Coordinates of C-alpha atoms and ligand atoms in Angstrom, one line a residue:
M1 CA 1.9 69.2 262.7
S2 CA -0.9 69.5 265.1
N3 CA -0.4 70.7 268.6
Y4 CA -2.6 68.3 270.4
I5 CA -1.2 66.2 273.2
P6 CA -2.3 62.6 273.1
T7 CA -3.0 60.6 276.3
I8 CA -3.3 56.9 276.4
G9 CA -4.4 54.4 279.1
L10 CA -4.4 50.6 278.5
E11 CA -6.5 47.9 280.0
V12 CA -5.0 44.5 279.5
H13 CA -6.6 41.2 280.3
V14 CA -4.4 38.1 280.6
E15 CA -5.5 34.6 281.2
I16 CA -3.9 33.2 284.3
K17 CA -2.1 29.9 284.1
S18 CA -3.7 27.3 286.5
K19 CA -4.9 23.8 286.6
S20 CA -8.5 24.6 287.1
K21 CA -10.8 27.6 286.6
L22 CA -11.4 30.5 289.0
F23 CA -14.5 29.2 290.8
S24 CA -14.9 25.6 289.5
S25 CA -12.9 22.4 289.1
S26 CA -13.1 22.4 285.3
A27 CA -9.7 22.3 283.6
N28 CA -8.3 25.6 282.5
S29 CA -6.6 24.6 279.3
Y30 CA -6.6 26.2 275.9
G31 CA -7.5 24.3 272.7
M32 CA -9.8 21.6 274.0
A33 CA -12.8 20.6 271.9
T34 CA -15.6 23.1 272.4
N35 CA -17.8 22.8 275.5
T36 CA -15.8 19.9 277.0
S37 CA -14.3 21.7 280.0
V38 CA -17.5 22.8 281.5
N39 CA -19.5 22.1 284.7
V40 CA -22.7 23.5 286.3
I41 CA -20.8 26.4 287.8
D42 CA -19.4 27.5 284.5
L43 CA -22.8 27.1 283.0
G44 CA -24.3 29.4 285.6
Y45 CA -26.9 27.0 286.8
P46 CA -29.1 28.5 289.6
G47 CA -28.3 27.2 293.0
T48 CA -24.7 26.3 292.3
L49 CA -22.0 27.9 294.4
P50 CA -18.5 29.1 293.4
T51 CA -15.5 27.9 295.3
L52 CA -12.4 30.2 295.0
N53 CA -9.3 28.6 293.6
K54 CA -6.5 29.7 295.9
E55 CA -3.8 29.2 293.3
I56 CA -5.3 32.2 291.4
I57 CA -4.8 34.4 294.4
R58 CA -1.2 33.2 294.6
Q59 CA -0.8 34.2 290.9
G60 CA -2.4 37.6 291.7
I61 CA 0.1 38.1 294.5
R62 CA 3.0 37.2 292.1
A63 CA 1.6 39.7 289.5
C64 CA 1.5 42.4 292.2
K65 CA 5.1 41.8 293.0
V66 CA 6.2 41.7 289.3
L67 CA 4.3 44.9 288.5
N68 CA 5.4 46.7 291.7
C69 CA 1.9 47.0 293.1
K70 CA 0.7 47.3 296.7
I71 CA -1.1 44.2 297.7
N72 CA -4.6 44.6 299.2
R73 CA -4.5 42.4 302.3
K74 CA -8.2 42.4 302.8
M75 CA -10.4 42.0 299.8
H76 CA -13.6 40.7 298.4
F77 CA -15.1 40.0 295.0
D78 CA -17.9 42.0 293.4
R79 CA -20.7 41.2 291.0
K80 CA -20.8 43.3 287.8
N81 CA -24.4 42.9 286.5
Y82 CA -25.1 43.0 282.9
F83 CA -27.0 41.0 280.3
Y84 CA -25.1 39.5 277.3
P85 CA -25.4 36.1 275.7
D86 CA -21.8 35.2 276.6
N87 CA -22.6 35.8 280.3
P88 CA -25.5 33.4 281.3
K89 CA -25.4 34.3 285.0
N90 CA -26.2 37.9 284.0
Y91 CA -23.3 38.9 286.2
Q92 CA -19.5 38.6 286.1
I93 CA -17.6 38.0 289.3
T94 CA -14.8 40.6 289.4
Q95 CA -13.0 42.8 291.9
N96 CA -14.3 46.4 291.7
R97 CA -13.7 48.0 295.1
T98 CA -10.8 45.9 296.4
P99 CA -8.6 45.0 293.6
I100 CA -5.7 42.7 294.6
G101 CA -3.1 45.3 293.6
T102 CA -2.9 49.1 293.3
D103 CA -0.3 51.8 292.6
G104 CA 2.3 49.9 290.6
Y105 CA 4.4 50.6 287.6
V106 CA 6.2 49.1 284.7
E107 CA 9.4 50.6 283.6
I108 CA 9.9 51.0 279.8
E109 CA 12.6 52.4 277.6
V110 CA 11.9 54.2 274.3
D111 CA 14.7 55.6 272.2
G112 CA 17.0 55.4 275.2
I113 CA 14.7 57.2 277.6
K114 CA 13.4 55.4 280.6
K115 CA 9.9 56.0 281.9
K116 CA 7.6 54.4 284.4
I117 CA 4.1 53.6 283.2
G118 CA 1.8 53.8 286.2
I119 CA -0.6 51.0 287.0
S120 CA -3.6 52.1 288.9
D121 CA -4.9 48.6 289.7
I122 CA -4.8 45.0 288.9
H123 CA -7.8 42.8 289.7
I124 CA -8.9 39.2 289.3
E125 CA -12.0 38.3 287.4
E126 CA -13.6 35.4 285.5
D127 CA -13.8 35.3 281.8
T128 CA -17.0 34.9 279.8
C129 CA -17.9 32.4 277.2
K130 CA -16.4 32.7 273.8
S131 CA -18.9 33.5 271.0
A132 CA -18.5 32.6 267.4
H133 CA -20.7 34.0 264.7
R134 CA -21.6 31.8 261.7
G135 CA -24.0 33.4 259.2
N136 CA -27.2 33.8 261.1
V137 CA -26.3 31.9 264.2
S138 CA -24.1 32.6 267.1
L139 CA -22.4 29.8 268.9
L140 CA -21.0 29.7 272.5
D141 CA -18.0 27.9 273.8
F142 CA -18.2 27.5 277.6
N143 CA -14.7 26.3 277.9
R144 CA -13.7 29.9 278.4
A145 CA -16.4 30.7 280.9
G146 CA -14.8 31.0 284.4
V147 CA -11.2 31.0 283.1
P148 CA -9.2 33.2 285.5
L149 CA -8.1 36.6 284.2
I150 CA -6.1 39.4 285.6
E151 CA -7.0 42.9 284.4
I152 CA -4.1 45.3 284.5
V153 CA -5.2 49.0 284.2
T154 CA -2.6 51.7 283.6
T155 CA -3.0 55.3 284.6
P156 CA -3.4 57.8 281.7
S157 CA 0.4 58.1 281.5
I158 CA 1.2 56.7 278.1
S159 CA 2.1 59.5 275.5
N160 CA 2.2 57.7 272.2
D161 CA 2.0 54.5 270.2
K162 CA 5.7 53.6 270.8
E163 CA 5.3 53.8 274.6
A164 CA 2.2 51.7 274.4
M165 CA 4.0 49.0 272.4
A166 CA 7.0 49.1 274.7
Y167 CA 4.7 48.8 277.7
L168 CA 2.9 45.8 276.3
T169 CA 6.2 44.1 275.3
K170 CA 7.5 44.5 278.8
L171 CA 4.3 43.5 280.4
K172 CA 4.2 40.3 278.3
E173 CA 7.8 39.5 279.1
L174 CA 7.3 40.0 282.8
L175 CA 4.1 37.9 283.1
F176 CA 5.5 35.2 280.9
Y177 CA 8.7 34.9 282.9
A178 CA 6.8 34.9 286.2
N179 CA 4.8 31.9 284.9
I180 CA 1.6 33.9 285.4
S181 CA 0.4 33.8 281.8
D182 CA 1.6 32.7 278.4
C183 CA 0.4 36.1 277.1
K184 CA -0.3 35.0 273.5
M185 CA -2.3 37.8 271.9
E186 CA -3.0 35.6 268.8
E187 CA -4.6 33.0 271.0
G188 CA -6.5 35.5 273.1
S189 CA -4.6 34.8 276.4
M190 CA -3.6 38.5 276.3
R191 CA -6.1 41.1 275.2
C192 CA -5.8 44.9 275.1
D193 CA -8.2 47.8 275.1
A194 CA -6.7 51.2 274.3
N195 CA -8.2 54.4 275.8
V196 CA -7.2 57.4 273.8
S197 CA -7.8 61.1 274.1
I198 CA -6.2 64.3 272.9
S199 CA -6.0 67.8 274.3
K200 CA -4.3 71.1 273.9
N201 CA -3.7 71.7 277.5
E202 CA -3.1 69.7 280.7
N203 CA -6.8 68.8 281.1
L204 CA -7.5 65.4 279.6
G205 CA -9.8 65.3 276.6
T206 CA -12.8 63.0 276.1
R207 CA -11.5 59.4 275.5
T208 CA -12.6 56.6 273.3
E209 CA -11.9 53.0 274.1
T210 CA -10.8 50.7 271.2
K211 CA -11.3 47.0 271.7
N212 CA -10.4 43.8 269.8
I213 CA -6.9 44.6 268.9
S214 CA -5.1 41.5 268.0
S215 CA -1.4 42.2 268.2
I216 CA 1.1 44.6 269.9
R217 CA 1.8 46.1 266.5
N218 CA -1.9 46.7 265.9
V219 CA -2.2 48.4 269.3
G220 CA 0.4 50.8 268.0
L221 CA -1.4 51.3 264.7
A222 CA -4.9 51.6 266.4
I223 CA -3.6 54.4 268.7
Q224 CA -1.9 56.2 265.8
K225 CA -5.1 56.1 263.7
E226 CA -7.4 57.0 266.6
I227 CA -5.2 60.1 267.4
E228 CA -5.4 61.1 263.8
R229 CA -9.2 60.6 263.7
Q230 CA -9.7 62.7 266.8
E231 CA -7.5 65.5 265.5
K232 CA -9.6 65.6 262.3
V233 CA -12.9 65.7 264.3
L234 CA -11.7 68.5 266.5
E235 CA -10.1 70.5 263.6
N236 CA -13.5 70.4 261.9
N237 CA -15.1 71.8 265.1
G238 CA -16.6 68.4 265.9
K239 CA -16.9 66.8 269.3
I240 CA -15.3 63.5 270.6
N241 CA -17.9 61.2 272.1
E242 CA -17.2 58.8 274.9
E243 CA -17.6 55.6 272.9
T244 CA -16.3 52.1 272.3
R245 CA -14.6 51.5 269.0
R246 CA -12.9 48.5 267.4
F247 CA -9.8 48.3 265.3
D248 CA -10.2 46.9 261.8
D249 CA -6.8 45.6 260.8
K250 CA -7.7 45.3 257.1
L251 CA -8.9 48.9 256.9
E252 CA -6.4 50.0 259.4
E253 CA -8.8 52.3 261.2
T254 CA -11.0 52.3 264.3
L255 CA -14.7 52.0 263.8
L256 CA -17.6 52.8 266.1
M257 CA -19.0 49.8 268.0
R258 CA -21.3 51.4 270.6
V259 CA -21.7 54.4 272.8
K260 CA -20.2 53.7 276.2
E261 CA -22.1 52.4 279.1
T262 CA -21.3 54.2 282.3
G263 CA -20.0 52.4 285.3
N264 CA -23.2 52.8 287.3
D265 CA -25.1 50.7 284.9
Y266 CA -23.4 47.7 286.3
R267 CA -24.9 47.9 289.8
Y268 CA -21.8 46.5 291.4
F269 CA -22.3 44.9 294.8
I270 CA -20.2 42.6 296.9
E271 CA -20.3 39.0 295.8
P272 CA -22.3 37.2 298.6
D273 CA -21.2 33.7 297.7
I274 CA -17.5 34.2 298.3
P275 CA -16.1 35.2 301.7
Y276 CA -13.8 38.1 302.3
L277 CA -10.2 37.2 301.9
I278 CA -7.5 38.1 304.4
L279 CA -4.0 37.5 303.1
T280 CA -1.4 36.6 305.8
D281 CA 2.3 37.2 305.5
E282 CA 2.9 33.5 305.3
F283 CA 0.5 33.1 302.4
I284 CA 2.1 36.0 300.5
D285 CA 5.6 34.8 301.2
D286 CA 4.7 31.3 300.1
A287 CA 3.3 32.6 296.8
L288 CA 6.4 34.6 296.1
K289 CA 8.8 31.8 296.9
T290 CA 8.2 30.2 293.5
L291 CA 8.8 33.4 291.5
P292 CA 11.6 32.7 289.1
L293 CA 14.2 35.3 288.0
L294 CA 12.7 38.1 286.0
P295 CA 14.1 39.4 282.7
D296 CA 15.8 42.5 284.2
E297 CA 17.4 40.3 286.8
L298 CA 18.5 37.9 284.1
R299 CA 20.0 40.8 282.0
E300 CA 22.1 41.9 285.0
K301 CA 23.3 38.4 285.7
Y302 CA 24.1 37.6 282.1
S303 CA 26.0 40.8 281.5
K304 CA 28.2 39.9 284.6
V305 CA 29.3 36.7 282.9
G306 CA 30.2 38.6 279.8
L307 CA 27.4 38.0 277.4
S308 CA 26.7 40.8 274.8
S309 CA 23.4 42.6 274.9
L310 CA 22.5 40.9 271.6
Q311 CA 23.1 37.4 273.1
I312 CA 21.2 38.4 276.2
E313 CA 18.1 39.5 274.3
K314 CA 18.2 36.4 272.1
L315 CA 18.4 34.2 275.1
I316 CA 15.6 36.0 276.9
N317 CA 13.5 35.6 273.8
N318 CA 13.8 31.9 274.0
R319 CA 12.5 30.7 277.3
S320 CA 13.6 27.1 277.1
L321 CA 17.2 28.0 276.0
N322 CA 17.2 30.7 278.7
D323 CA 16.2 28.3 281.4
Y324 CA 18.8 25.7 280.2
F325 CA 21.5 28.4 280.2
L326 CA 20.6 29.5 283.7
G327 CA 21.4 25.9 284.8
L328 CA 24.7 26.0 283.0
L329 CA 25.8 28.9 285.2
D330 CA 26.3 26.3 288.0
Y331 CA 29.1 24.8 285.9
E332 CA 32.5 26.4 285.2
T333 CA 32.9 27.0 281.5
N334 CA 33.3 29.8 279.0
Y335 CA 29.7 31.1 278.9
V336 CA 30.2 33.2 275.8
T337 CA 31.3 30.3 273.8
A338 CA 28.5 28.2 275.2
V339 CA 25.9 30.8 274.3
N340 CA 27.3 31.1 270.8
L341 CA 26.8 27.3 270.4
L342 CA 23.3 27.5 271.9
L343 CA 22.3 30.3 269.6
S344 CA 23.8 28.8 266.5
D345 CA 24.3 25.1 265.8
I346 CA 22.1 24.0 268.7
S347 CA 19.3 26.4 267.8
S348 CA 19.4 25.3 264.2
Y349 CA 19.2 21.7 265.3
L350 CA 16.3 22.4 267.6
N351 CA 14.4 24.4 265.0
K352 CA 14.9 21.8 262.3
H353 CA 13.6 19.0 264.5
N354 CA 11.0 21.1 266.3
K355 CA 12.4 20.2 269.7
V356 CA 13.2 22.0 272.9
I357 CA 16.6 21.5 274.4
T358 CA 15.3 19.5 277.4
D359 CA 14.1 16.9 274.9
T360 CA 17.7 16.2 273.8
H361 CA 20.6 14.4 275.2
L362 CA 22.8 17.4 275.5
S363 CA 23.8 17.2 279.2
Y364 CA 25.6 20.1 280.8
E365 CA 28.7 17.9 281.2
K366 CA 28.6 17.2 277.4
L367 CA 28.2 20.9 276.5
V368 CA 31.0 21.9 278.9
S369 CA 33.3 19.3 277.3
V370 CA 32.5 20.7 273.8
V371 CA 33.2 24.2 274.9
K372 CA 36.5 23.1 276.4
A373 CA 37.5 21.2 273.3
L374 CA 36.8 24.3 271.2
E375 CA 38.8 26.5 273.5
D376 CA 41.7 24.1 273.4
K377 CA 41.4 23.9 269.7
E378 CA 41.0 20.2 269.9
I379 CA 38.0 20.5 267.6
S380 CA 36.8 23.1 265.2
N381 CA 33.4 24.7 264.8
K382 CA 33.1 22.6 261.6
N383 CA 33.5 19.5 263.8
V384 CA 30.7 20.7 266.0
K385 CA 28.5 21.1 263.0
D386 CA 29.3 17.6 261.8
L387 CA 28.7 16.1 265.3
I388 CA 25.6 18.1 266.2
D389 CA 23.0 15.4 265.6
S390 CA 25.0 12.9 267.6
L391 CA 25.6 15.3 270.4
M392 CA 21.9 16.0 270.7
E393 CA 20.6 12.5 270.1
N394 CA 22.8 10.0 272.0
D395 CA 24.6 9.6 275.3
L396 CA 28.1 9.2 273.9
T397 CA 30.7 11.5 275.4
L398 CA 32.5 13.9 273.2
K399 CA 35.6 11.7 273.5
E400 CA 33.7 8.7 272.2
L401 CA 32.1 10.7 269.4
K402 CA 35.4 12.0 268.3
K403 CA 36.6 8.4 268.1
E404 CA 33.6 7.2 266.2
F405 CA 33.7 10.1 263.8
K406 CA 37.5 9.7 263.5
I407 CA 38.0 13.3 264.6
E408 CA 41.6 13.1 265.8
N409 CA 43.7 16.1 266.2
I410 CA 46.9 15.3 264.4
T411 CA 49.6 16.9 266.4
D412 CA 52.3 15.1 264.5
D413 CA 54.7 17.9 263.5
S414 CA 56.3 16.1 260.7
F415 CA 53.0 15.2 259.1
I416 CA 51.7 18.8 259.4
K417 CA 54.9 20.1 258.0
E418 CA 54.7 17.8 255.0
V419 CA 51.2 19.1 254.2
I420 CA 52.3 22.7 254.7
T421 CA 55.2 22.3 252.3
K422 CA 52.9 20.8 249.7
V423 CA 50.4 23.7 250.1
I424 CA 53.1 26.3 249.8
E425 CA 54.4 24.6 246.6
N426 CA 51.0 24.5 245.0
N427 CA 50.0 28.0 245.7
P428 CA 52.8 30.3 244.8
D429 CA 50.5 33.3 244.1
S430 CA 49.0 33.2 247.5
V431 CA 52.4 32.9 249.1
N432 CA 53.5 36.1 247.2
D433 CA 50.3 37.8 248.2
Y434 CA 51.0 37.0 251.8
K435 CA 54.6 38.3 251.5
S436 CA 53.4 41.5 250.1
G437 CA 51.2 42.0 253.1
H438 CA 47.8 40.5 252.2
D439 CA 46.6 38.9 255.4
R440 CA 43.7 37.2 253.6
A441 CA 46.2 35.0 251.8
L442 CA 47.1 33.4 255.1
K443 CA 43.5 32.4 255.7
Y444 CA 43.3 30.9 252.2
L445 CA 46.5 28.9 252.7
M446 CA 45.3 27.7 256.1
G447 CA 42.0 26.7 254.4
Q448 CA 44.0 24.6 252.0
V449 CA 45.9 22.9 254.9
M450 CA 42.6 22.0 256.5
K451 CA 41.2 20.7 253.2
E452 CA 44.2 18.5 252.6
T453 CA 43.9 17.0 256.0
K454 CA 40.1 16.9 256.1
G455 CA 40.2 19.1 259.2
A456 CA 42.0 16.5 261.2
V457 CA 45.0 18.5 262.3
N458 CA 45.1 20.7 265.4
P459 CA 44.2 24.1 263.8
K460 CA 46.1 26.3 266.2
L461 CA 49.3 24.2 265.8
A462 CA 49.0 24.1 262.0
S463 CA 48.3 27.8 261.7
D464 CA 51.4 28.6 263.8
M465 CA 53.5 26.3 261.8
L466 CA 52.2 27.7 258.5
E467 CA 53.0 31.2 259.5
N468 CA 56.5 30.1 260.6
E469 CA 57.2 28.5 257.2
L470 CA 55.9 31.5 255.3
N471 CA 58.0 33.9 257.3
K472 CA 61.2 31.9 256.7
Ligands
ADP1 P1 -13.7 52.7 283.3 O1 -13.9 52.1 284.6 O2 -14.8 53.4 282.7 O3 -13.1 51.7 282.3 P2 -11.2 53.9 284.2 O4 -11.2 55.1 285.0 O5 -11.0 52.6 284.9 O6 -12.6 53.8 283.4 O7 -10.2 54.0 283.0 C1 -10.0 53.0 282.1 C2 -8.7 53.3 281.3 O8 -8.8 54.5 280.6 C3 -7.5 53.5 282.2 O9 -6.4 52.8 281.6 C4 -7.2 55.0 282.2 O10 -5.9 55.3 282.3 C5 -7.7 55.4 280.9 N1 -8.2 56.8 280.8 C6 -9.0 57.4 281.6 N2 -9.3 58.7 281.2 C7 -8.5 58.8 280.1 C8 -8.4 59.9 279.2 N3 -9.0 61.1 279.3 N4 -7.6 59.7 278.1 C9 -7.0 58.5 277.9 N5 -7.1 57.5 278.7 C10 -7.9 57.6 279.8
MG2 MG1 -12.5 49.7 282.4

């Protein structure tokens, strides 16, 4: 084992959800036909003037809150000057000197140990065009030009690949739940650059920056591989250069892209076409009013109503079910039973039909009545399975459905007793097993009772009666 200490800092860009772009009225939506959401501002025509979309500032304020950052009340935008084909203005409008948020953190947990990953700043900026290379030509899609981004920069406080992955997972969850971004790395709405250095003492080593990493898992891999590469270089008395690398996910290694430009090359200056912004308390409060409950708040709330941590994580991983369940908390019901239904039969139905729960006819009242019927043993889980399509697809009440499907709970003692007597007669071996202490035999016999009656008897009643008969 080597005795180098790795240090990692991550720069993450997320596309902010909004109706229109950062400085123009073109739609900000993913997946439109190329170059159809474009106007003169996005194209960088000379003489056009940007207008700031205030909703993006609101989103930035929400991001500050969620990431525990101090909000910069007075800020401006800056021009970052550079030439590149995807940047026709020859500058990008960003926030260099007055980022909207500073000094925040995200709390992560790795192997049971909690740690705060520091965030040095978050700033708002516009995206560039998207380029695509086809043989000898390069094509540009201006739909992405001017799409609002937040860049979130950590301090060099991440110690290994696991922490980096935990940080990204948490960041994604937070921004997604806050409705700031959909954070899909595979669609490019979340992008991560990893800065990595190693050192044998507390002075940080020279870092490299690895770009173009396409998934959280690959960020972990890229970091691991880059640490190994740097160790090899230093062990062979080589020198680490400050450079930009990229991760090749087929080779599973980082490759040199270019030697790093230094910050001064960008000739940052204050963007003259956008006025200074001064954020008032009212504006900030107003932006924060619409912030929904965040995952850790949900976790606390759900564990109070008795959900297991597995149920909680499954719910939080499914935003639409989670939001539905949150509404259910206004009703009185057995939440654990309700969540079990949501995560089993209801989820299978939704997956099979490729629907979200709000597309169905499962009202809260209906769900509550199903939970109650299950609790009272009026219906069985098998009945729920049989009824699931109807429960989700029409407006009949559970009572009406039971009638239609002839699910009646037979509570007629003499009928149940008749069936039990028959089952006992036909299964002498199982009866003997039960009498010699094999509990499973009871389950089997009960199964036979349900089979004989096609599940139509009240299961609790039948099982009590069966046990009584057996113990006679
Ligand atoms: P630049 O402006 O050149 O991108 P920054 O100072 O903003 O540089 O740092 C960018 C990222 O690199 C941050 O996430 C920071 O934590 C990280 N970083 C800086 N120095 C190191 C280092 N020696 N090792 C690892 N990460 C570093
Ligand atoms: Mg940077």
